[in-house]
Amino acid sequence: MEKTLAIIKPDAVERNLIGKILERIESNGFRIVAMKRTQLTLPVAEGFYYVHKERPFFKDLTTYMCTGPVVLLVLARDSAIAEWRKLMGATNPKDAEAGTIRKDFAIDIEKNSAHGSDSAENAAFEIAYFFSQTEIQE
Ligand code: CMP
C-alpha cells in the first residue's frame, strides 16, 4: 500500500464540501489512515510549499492556504499518489476532466479545493511534515 498526503483546501472547507470529498476518497478505494482539521499559519504553509518558493504564485498560494481551516489527510491504497492526483483532476479546474473533484468543486487554479503529493519523495516529506508516526494507523 502506498501513502500520499491530501489536503482539503480552505475554499472547499468553507463551502461545507468536506463530507462530499471524503465520500469520493472512500468510494475510490482509498483508506483514510490519518486525518486532522486545522488552520495553517504562514510559516507552516511556506515550509510545506517550499518547493514552489521561487514561483510567482508562492506568496498568493501560501497566504490563501491560511485564510481558513483545512483538512489534512493521509490516504493509502495501491498507487495512492497517482490515483489521488487522477481523482483530483488537473491543477487548473478549467483543464480538469468531468467527474474529478476539481472539475466539480474547484473555483480557480488557486482555490482548487484539494492538494496531493506529486512524487514518492514529496509524499514522504509532506506526510512527515504534518503527522507523526503514531498518528497514522493502517
Ligand atoms: P497544489 O496541488 O496545492 O500545489 C501547488 C499549488 O499552487 C497548486 O495546487 C495551485 O493551487 C497553486 N497555483 C497557483 N497558481 C498556479 C500556477 N500558475 N501553476 C501551478 N499552480 C498554481
mmCIF file of N, CA and C and ligand atoms in Angstrom, residues 9 49 52 55 57 61 91 102 109-110 112 114-116, ligand 1:
data_model
loop_
_atom_site.group_PDB
_atom_site.id
_atom_site.type_symbol
_atom_site.label_atom_id
_atom_site.label_comp_id
_atom_site.label_asym_id
_atom_site.label_seq_id
_atom_site.Cartn_x
_atom_site.Cartn_y
_atom_site.Cartn_z
ATOM 1 N N LYS A 9 -8.710 22.003 0.808
ATOM 2 C CA LYS A 9 -8.257 23.388 0.957
ATOM 3 C C LYS A 9 -9.357 24.298 1.516
ATOM 4 N N TYR A 49 5.137 24.361 1.256
ATOM 5 C CA TYR A 49 5.236 24.615 -0.197
ATOM 6 C C TYR A 49 6.622 25.130 -0.609
ATOM 7 N N HIS A 52 7.990 25.407 -4.110
ATOM 8 C CA HIS A 52 7.457 26.420 -5.024
ATOM 9 C C HIS A 52 7.940 27.831 -4.683
ATOM 10 N N ARG A 55 8.435 30.433 -7.315
ATOM 11 C CA ARG A 55 7.354 30.641 -8.291
ATOM 12 C C ARG A 55 6.629 31.969 -8.029
ATOM 13 N N PHE A 57 3.594 32.583 -7.975
ATOM 14 C CA PHE A 57 2.352 32.454 -7.214
ATOM 15 C C PHE A 57 2.583 32.064 -5.753
ATOM 16 N N LEU A 61 -0.325 31.834 -2.962
ATOM 17 C CA LEU A 61 -0.687 30.461 -2.582
ATOM 18 C C LEU A 61 -0.599 30.267 -1.064
ATOM 19 N N THR A 91 -4.622 20.571 -12.101
ATOM 20 C CA THR A 91 -4.447 21.671 -11.145
ATOM 21 C C THR A 91 -5.407 22.816 -11.432
ATOM 22 N N ARG A 102 -11.733 18.524 -8.780
ATOM 23 C CA ARG A 102 -11.504 19.925 -9.148
ATOM 24 C C ARG A 102 -12.499 20.404 -10.203
ATOM 25 N N ILE A 109 -7.572 28.203 -10.284
ATOM 26 C CA ILE A 109 -6.295 27.480 -10.096
ATOM 27 C C ILE A 109 -5.763 27.626 -8.669
ATOM 28 N N GLU A 110 -6.074 28.726 -8.007
ATOM 29 C CA GLU A 110 -5.626 28.891 -6.615
ATOM 30 C C GLU A 110 -6.601 28.217 -5.651
ATOM 31 N N ASN A 112 -8.406 25.682 -5.624
ATOM 32 C CA ASN A 112 -8.680 24.456 -6.391
ATOM 33 C C ASN A 112 -9.029 23.257 -5.506
ATOM 34 N N ALA A 114 -8.338 21.020 -3.509
ATOM 35 C CA ALA A 114 -7.605 19.852 -2.996
ATOM 36 C C ALA A 114 -6.135 19.917 -3.401
ATOM 37 N N HIS A 115 -5.315 19.314 -2.566
ATOM 38 C CA HIS A 115 -3.876 19.154 -2.853
ATOM 39 C C HIS A 115 -3.517 17.682 -2.773
ATOM 40 N N GLY A 116 -2.521 17.272 -3.559
ATOM 41 C CA GLY A 116 -1.982 15.928 -3.440
ATOM 42 C C GLY A 116 -0.493 15.928 -3.726
HETATM 43 P P1 CMP B 1 -1.297 22.269 -5.265
HETATM 44 O O1 CMP B 1 -1.547 20.880 -5.755
HETATM 45 O O2 CMP B 1 -1.654 22.579 -3.869
HETATM 46 O O3 CMP B 1 0.248 22.649 -5.497
HETATM 47 C C1 CMP B 1 0.668 23.997 -5.675
HETATM 48 C C2 CMP B 1 -0.468 24.949 -5.821
HETATM 49 O O4 CMP B 1 -0.166 26.210 -6.342
HETATM 50 C C3 CMP B 1 -1.472 24.383 -6.801
HETATM 51 O O5 CMP B 1 -2.131 23.264 -6.216
HETATM 52 C C4 CMP B 1 -2.334 25.594 -7.089
HETATM 53 O O6 CMP B 1 -3.417 25.723 -6.201
HETATM 54 C C5 CMP B 1 -1.385 26.769 -6.834
HETATM 55 N N1 CMP B 1 -1.154 27.579 -8.017
HETATM 56 C C6 CMP B 1 -1.499 28.870 -8.160
HETATM 57 N N2 CMP B 1 -1.133 29.326 -9.362
HETATM 58 C C7 CMP B 1 -0.529 28.305 -10.009
HETATM 59 C C8 CMP B 1 0.062 28.163 -11.305
HETATM 60 N N3 CMP B 1 0.117 29.172 -12.162
HETATM 61 N N4 CMP B 1 0.567 26.951 -11.636
HETATM 62 C C9 CMP B 1 0.525 25.908 -10.746
HETATM 63 N N5 CMP B 1 -0.024 26.006 -9.507
HETATM 64 C C10 CMP B 1 -0.553 27.182 -9.149
#
